[in-house]
Amino acid sequence: MKLKHLAAGMAAAMLLTACGSSAQTATTAAQAESTEASAEETTAAETAAEETEAAAAASGEPVKIVCTSEDYVKLFDKFTAETGIPTELLSMSSGEVLTKIKAEGGTPMADLWFGGGIDAFMGAKDDGLLEQVNFDGADALAPEYKDEENYWFAKGITVVGFLVNNDIIDEAGLTVPQSWDDLTDPSYKGEILMSNPAISGTNYAVVNAILQTKGDEDGWAYFEALNQNIDYYSKRGKDPKVKTMAGEVAIGIVPMDKEVDNMHEEQNVTAVYPSDGIPYVPEGVAVFKNGSNSEGAKQFIEWFYNNDENLQLVAEIDNKDTVKMIKPSMEGLELTFDTSKLMKEDLSLFGANRDDILAKWEVLAGDKSEE
């Protein structure tokens, strides 16, 4: 009897082992099939991306780029060297871009839009002038600095403060302003220069941010007072810095960067981050709708954001590290200002309120604004 029970037990054990082995084999086979399928899908996606890139390069059609500075040519040359896709560059302010497209019935002058205040990009999206760009890696970007539907992305943040020529301040017996409210002091009459916000996305950001911070009524009262101290609003965004350094005015309202921060080492100037809040505006990147090489432009956006070396190069060209705010996972960059001082801004209002704000500004500034 014992032998029979022992034999039965051994047979059962052998059956269980065989069943377990079969189940394990089946599971392993299923996992292998799943892994193989996943690998095939990845390979297919990579192949499709490579084919798109190859097609864009093979077409010989350049990606036409409108941007705020010719300094970015180093970045675009790097793109061409790595992808074989040629580029053509046109330098233009964000306000000029929108004006030109609207004047030409929505026909874009380029494929890719690189740089400029985000309000213009928001307005362009609302007007149906941009193309949606979905790509792997977009989720690594801070959600507050990209369009939720991927019609535009930010490449950095411009923050605004004052550049003060200490020689003029001393000669006139004035004090260095520390806040936006200080700039309305009548003693600064004729000594402040700001760019025309209808042309400069940076200075439109100043107007919008201060209106949001102070409220509509108090905000416009503030600009009425500031306007009394400004003789004219320049067309070029760089004029306030250049003319302040040259001694033509005492105070320039300027975008802040490492160059401005370090100017005191070579020139008798002071960089001021306003104590009552720092206006800021993201700088946009987008693909124009109906461009001649929109596929190449989309390829650029994916190439640009998926390699931190490209973002590092932009940080060097812009001479600031705010791209770190766009892609927080980046290493090797440190911000040079206290982000807690940034004004509380609703960026969605930058585009939505643009036309109304600039219409009021035109009345306020009158013939002081350079076209």
XYZ file of C-alpha atoms in Angstrom:
371
model
C 0.000 0.000 0.000
C 2.773 2.392 0.918
C 4.439 1.750 -2.422
C 1.200 2.476 -4.258
C 0.750 5.776 -2.368
C 4.377 6.703 -3.023
C 4.027 5.951 -6.718
C 0.827 7.961 -6.922
C 2.474 10.899 -5.178
C 5.462 10.835 -7.498
C 3.164 10.715 -10.514
C 1.191 13.712 -9.236
C 4.367 15.644 -8.591
C 5.658 14.870 -12.061
C 2.334 16.015 -13.537
C 2.427 19.286 -11.575
C 6.018 19.887 -12.594
C 5.152 19.248 -16.202
C 2.133 21.575 -16.000
C 4.204 24.259 -14.280
C 6.920 23.925 -16.856
C 4.379 24.228 -19.669
C 2.772 27.287 -18.056
C 6.157 28.911 -17.502
C 7.122 28.167 -21.081
C 3.870 29.696 -22.305
C 4.362 32.797 -20.121
C 7.948 33.197 -21.261
C 6.859 32.849 -24.865
C 4.118 35.443 -24.385
C 6.568 37.842 -22.753
C 9.004 37.318 -25.592
C 6.265 37.983 -28.138
C 5.238 41.152 -26.221
C 8.838 42.366 -26.013
C 9.343 41.625 -29.685
C 6.133 43.480 -30.579
C 7.169 46.443 -28.435
C 10.586 46.458 -30.054
C 8.975 46.336 -33.473
C 6.722 49.278 -32.584
C 9.702 51.286 -31.306
C 11.691 50.418 -34.412
C 8.733 51.392 -36.599
C 8.396 54.745 -34.801
C 12.122 55.405 -35.110
C 12.049 54.382 -38.753
C 9.105 56.704 -39.433
C 10.928 59.599 -37.748
C 14.088 58.851 -39.733
C 12.091 58.659 -42.956
C 10.438 62.024 -42.208
C 13.834 63.572 -41.507
C 15.342 61.998 -44.615
C 12.431 63.200 -46.743
C 12.793 66.729 -45.397
C 16.508 66.681 -46.139
C 16.125 65.069 -49.534
C 13.568 67.636 -50.666
C 16.259 70.292 -50.620
C 13.604 72.772 -49.484
C 15.056 74.971 -46.704
C 13.254 75.612 -43.451
C 12.601 79.342 -43.527
C 12.921 80.796 -40.040
C 11.803 84.147 -38.699
C 13.460 85.037 -35.400
C 14.360 87.970 -33.198
C 18.138 87.837 -33.712
C 20.651 86.693 -36.311
C 22.766 85.343 -33.433
C 20.724 82.128 -33.590
C 22.401 81.188 -36.874
C 24.798 78.994 -34.837
C 21.857 76.918 -33.631
C 20.337 76.588 -37.096
C 23.714 75.658 -38.614
C 23.986 72.888 -36.007
C 20.525 71.636 -37.030
C 21.578 71.551 -40.692
C 24.832 69.761 -39.896
C 23.052 67.043 -37.911
C 19.964 66.550 -40.094
C 20.976 67.696 -43.568
C 18.006 70.086 -43.686
C 19.040 73.582 -44.895
C 17.725 76.765 -43.254
C 17.155 80.400 -44.217
C 17.000 83.146 -41.605
C 14.938 86.335 -41.417
C 15.280 88.640 -38.392
C 12.037 90.331 -37.298
C 10.317 91.355 -34.041
C 7.253 89.427 -32.856
C 4.947 92.398 -33.398
C 6.192 92.832 -36.969
C 5.620 89.128 -37.662
C 1.937 89.283 -36.713
C 1.360 92.541 -38.572
C 2.958 91.189 -41.753
C 1.040 87.886 -41.713
C -2.298 89.603 -41.151
C -1.549 92.155 -43.866
C -0.853 89.314 -46.301
C -4.076 87.447 -45.553
C -2.583 84.777 -43.321
C 0.147 83.714 -45.741
C 3.295 83.055 -43.682
C 6.653 84.474 -44.680
C 8.399 81.469 -43.082
C 7.957 77.919 -41.785
C 9.327 78.304 -38.260
C 8.857 81.126 -35.749
C 11.679 81.277 -33.204
C 11.625 83.828 -30.376
C 9.504 86.802 -29.403
C 6.891 87.460 -26.731
C 4.402 84.650 -26.160
C 1.427 86.997 -26.489
C 2.029 87.155 -30.238
C 2.112 83.357 -30.431
C -1.139 83.116 -28.456
C -2.760 85.591 -30.810
C -1.450 83.674 -33.826
C -2.915 80.438 -32.481
C -6.296 82.100 -31.913
C -6.203 83.390 -35.501
C -5.498 79.890 -36.862
C -1.988 80.781 -38.066
C -0.056 77.999 -36.308
C 0.345 74.267 -36.828
C 0.009 71.710 -34.022
C 3.288 69.916 -33.242
C 3.116 66.685 -31.233
C 6.413 64.980 -30.462
C 8.007 62.592 -27.978
C 9.646 64.646 -25.243
C 7.054 67.416 -25.059
C 5.941 66.120 -21.658
C 9.373 66.966 -20.222
C 8.631 70.682 -20.687
C 7.001 72.676 -17.878
C 3.245 72.795 -18.654
C 2.923 76.483 -17.746
C 5.395 77.361 -20.508
C 3.841 75.520 -23.448
C 0.472 75.497 -25.123
C -1.744 72.726 -23.765
C -2.497 71.646 -27.344
C 1.135 71.940 -28.513
C 0.671 74.884 -30.866
C 3.545 76.815 -29.263
C 6.408 76.141 -26.865
C 8.709 78.446 -24.900
C 12.482 78.498 -25.359
C 13.243 80.694 -22.357
C 11.895 83.517 -20.204
C 12.607 87.224 -20.630
C 12.529 89.214 -17.397
C 12.527 93.014 -17.351
C 14.189 95.552 -15.099
C 16.172 98.814 -15.313
C 19.631 99.705 -16.532
C 20.807 102.919 -14.866
C 23.638 105.169 -16.050
C 25.233 106.254 -12.779
C 27.146 109.164 -14.346
C 23.934 110.883 -15.464
C 22.216 110.081 -12.167
C 25.094 111.635 -10.224
C 25.333 114.711 -12.475
C 21.608 115.372 -12.134
C 21.613 114.763 -8.392
C 19.131 111.898 -8.715
C 18.897 108.563 -6.925
C 18.902 105.133 -8.539
C 15.255 103.967 -8.877
C 14.454 100.694 -7.118
C 10.829 100.128 -8.140
C 8.349 100.714 -10.945
C 6.607 103.317 -8.803
C 9.896 105.213 -8.463
C 9.936 105.802 -12.229
C 6.919 108.128 -12.019
C 8.859 110.646 -9.913
C 8.874 113.945 -11.900
C 12.621 114.285 -11.265
C 13.182 111.599 -13.940
C 11.365 113.565 -16.657
C 13.053 112.989 -20.032
C 15.515 110.510 -18.526
C 13.671 107.212 -19.176
C 13.552 105.205 -22.399
C 11.253 102.281 -23.170
C 10.580 100.439 -26.442
C 7.218 100.704 -28.178
C 5.077 97.833 -26.765
C 3.179 97.584 -30.053
C 6.430 96.355 -31.643
C 8.407 94.923 -28.731
C 6.953 91.763 -27.187
C 9.157 92.354 -24.154
C 7.718 95.769 -23.382
C 4.175 94.668 -24.167
C 4.800 92.128 -21.390
C 5.726 94.992 -19.052
C 2.462 96.794 -19.807
C 0.309 93.679 -19.452
C 2.035 92.492 -16.267
C 1.723 95.854 -14.524
C -1.937 96.142 -15.539
C -2.565 92.692 -14.073
C -0.670 93.556 -10.889
C -2.193 96.989 -10.248
C -5.597 96.402 -11.786
C -6.974 98.103 -14.875
C -7.810 101.527 -13.417
C -4.677 101.967 -11.279
C -2.535 100.389 -13.980
C -3.514 102.872 -16.680
C -3.146 105.715 -14.175
C 0.392 104.459 -13.580
C 1.256 104.513 -17.284
C -0.233 108.004 -17.644
C 2.223 109.145 -14.966
C 5.151 107.206 -16.463
C 4.376 108.643 -19.901
C 5.063 112.128 -18.525
C 8.696 111.102 -17.946
C 9.291 109.472 -21.355
C 9.992 111.603 -24.427
C 9.541 108.782 -26.972
C 9.174 104.987 -27.252
C 11.827 103.425 -29.462
C 11.173 100.931 -32.248
C 14.121 98.657 -31.501
C 14.105 96.632 -28.314
C 17.861 97.100 -27.863
C 17.698 100.925 -27.936
C 17.033 101.474 -24.198
C 20.182 99.510 -23.303
C 22.351 101.032 -26.032
C 21.251 104.611 -25.397
C 21.536 104.279 -21.610
C 25.092 102.999 -21.947
C 25.865 105.846 -24.375
C 24.621 108.401 -21.862
C 21.662 109.584 -23.938
C 19.252 108.736 -21.103
C 19.689 107.895 -17.438
C 17.361 104.895 -17.248
C 16.496 102.194 -19.762
C 13.695 99.681 -19.288
C 15.469 96.571 -20.561
C 15.392 92.770 -20.689
C 17.775 91.468 -18.045
C 20.552 88.988 -18.841
C 24.095 88.132 -17.781
C 25.518 90.981 -19.869
C 23.335 93.536 -18.100
C 24.103 91.968 -14.726
C 27.855 92.223 -15.345
C 27.985 95.658 -16.986
C 28.906 97.348 -13.711
C 32.294 95.650 -13.941
C 33.203 97.559 -17.122
C 30.853 100.548 -17.121
C 29.441 102.862 -14.490
C 25.939 101.413 -14.643
C 23.592 99.639 -12.242
C 21.260 96.748 -13.055
C 18.034 96.893 -11.026
C 15.534 94.076 -10.533
C 12.463 96.094 -9.407
C 11.537 95.542 -5.772
C 7.793 95.756 -6.502
C 7.860 92.874 -8.986
C 9.664 91.625 -12.083
C 7.572 91.409 -15.283
C 8.343 88.402 -17.417
C 7.297 86.841 -20.691
C 8.069 83.425 -22.195
C 9.742 83.493 -25.619
C 7.902 81.338 -28.119
C 8.662 78.733 -30.761
C 6.046 77.549 -33.268
C 5.409 76.238 -36.771
C 3.422 78.417 -39.164
C 0.384 76.925 -40.830
C 0.660 76.528 -44.629
C 4.418 77.007 -44.679
C 6.391 75.639 -47.626
C 8.329 73.207 -45.398
C 6.257 72.685 -42.274
C 7.540 69.108 -41.909
C 11.106 70.371 -41.701
C 10.022 72.962 -39.133
C 8.373 70.256 -37.008
C 11.541 68.221 -37.280
C 13.469 71.198 -35.913
C 11.218 71.489 -32.846
C 11.635 67.815 -31.971
C 15.399 68.028 -32.567
C 15.673 71.186 -30.483
C 13.831 70.099 -27.338
C 15.052 66.504 -27.187
C 18.739 67.394 -26.842
C 19.890 69.452 -23.866
C 22.993 70.494 -25.823
C 20.713 72.495 -28.112
C 19.052 74.170 -25.140
C 22.463 74.901 -23.617
C 23.503 76.566 -26.885
C 20.427 78.816 -26.781
C 21.257 79.717 -23.172
C 24.720 80.798 -24.353
C 23.338 82.801 -27.290
C 20.690 84.503 -25.142
C 23.246 84.983 -22.353
C 20.747 83.796 -19.734
C 19.739 80.545 -18.099
C 15.950 80.804 -18.048
C 15.617 77.803 -20.374
C 16.065 75.939 -17.072
C 12.525 77.089 -16.212
C 11.251 75.581 -19.473
C 12.897 72.183 -18.965
C 13.469 71.774 -15.212
C 15.341 68.471 -15.641
C 18.271 70.270 -17.284
C 21.540 70.248 -15.364
C 24.414 72.708 -15.387
C 22.317 75.903 -15.391
C 21.601 78.181 -12.455
C 19.160 81.113 -12.467
C 20.671 84.533 -11.743
C 17.626 86.139 -10.102
C 15.083 85.408 -7.386
C 12.080 83.816 -9.104
C 9.882 84.646 -6.095
C 10.022 88.297 -7.266
C 8.324 87.508 -10.560
C 4.970 89.239 -10.936
C 1.876 87.059 -10.653
C 0.776 86.878 -14.272
C -1.981 85.077 -16.109
C -0.248 84.355 -19.410
C -3.553 83.553 -21.103
C -4.422 87.254 -20.847
C -1.330 88.271 -22.802
C -2.855 87.207 -26.101
C -6.525 87.737 -25.228
C -6.068 91.366 -24.147
C -3.436 92.399 -26.675
C -5.611 94.345 -29.138
C -7.502 96.257 -26.430
C -4.335 97.126 -24.524
C -2.447 98.333 -27.598
C -5.444 100.404 -28.735
C -5.433 102.199 -25.364
C -1.654 102.511 -25.493
C -1.794 104.204 -28.893
C -4.113 106.858 -27.468
C -1.951 107.291 -24.355
C 1.406 107.547 -26.152
C 0.147 109.562 -29.104
C 2.952 110.493 -31.495
C 5.687 109.443 -29.050
C 5.808 105.896 -30.409
C 8.230 105.108 -33.230
C 6.572 103.042 -35.951
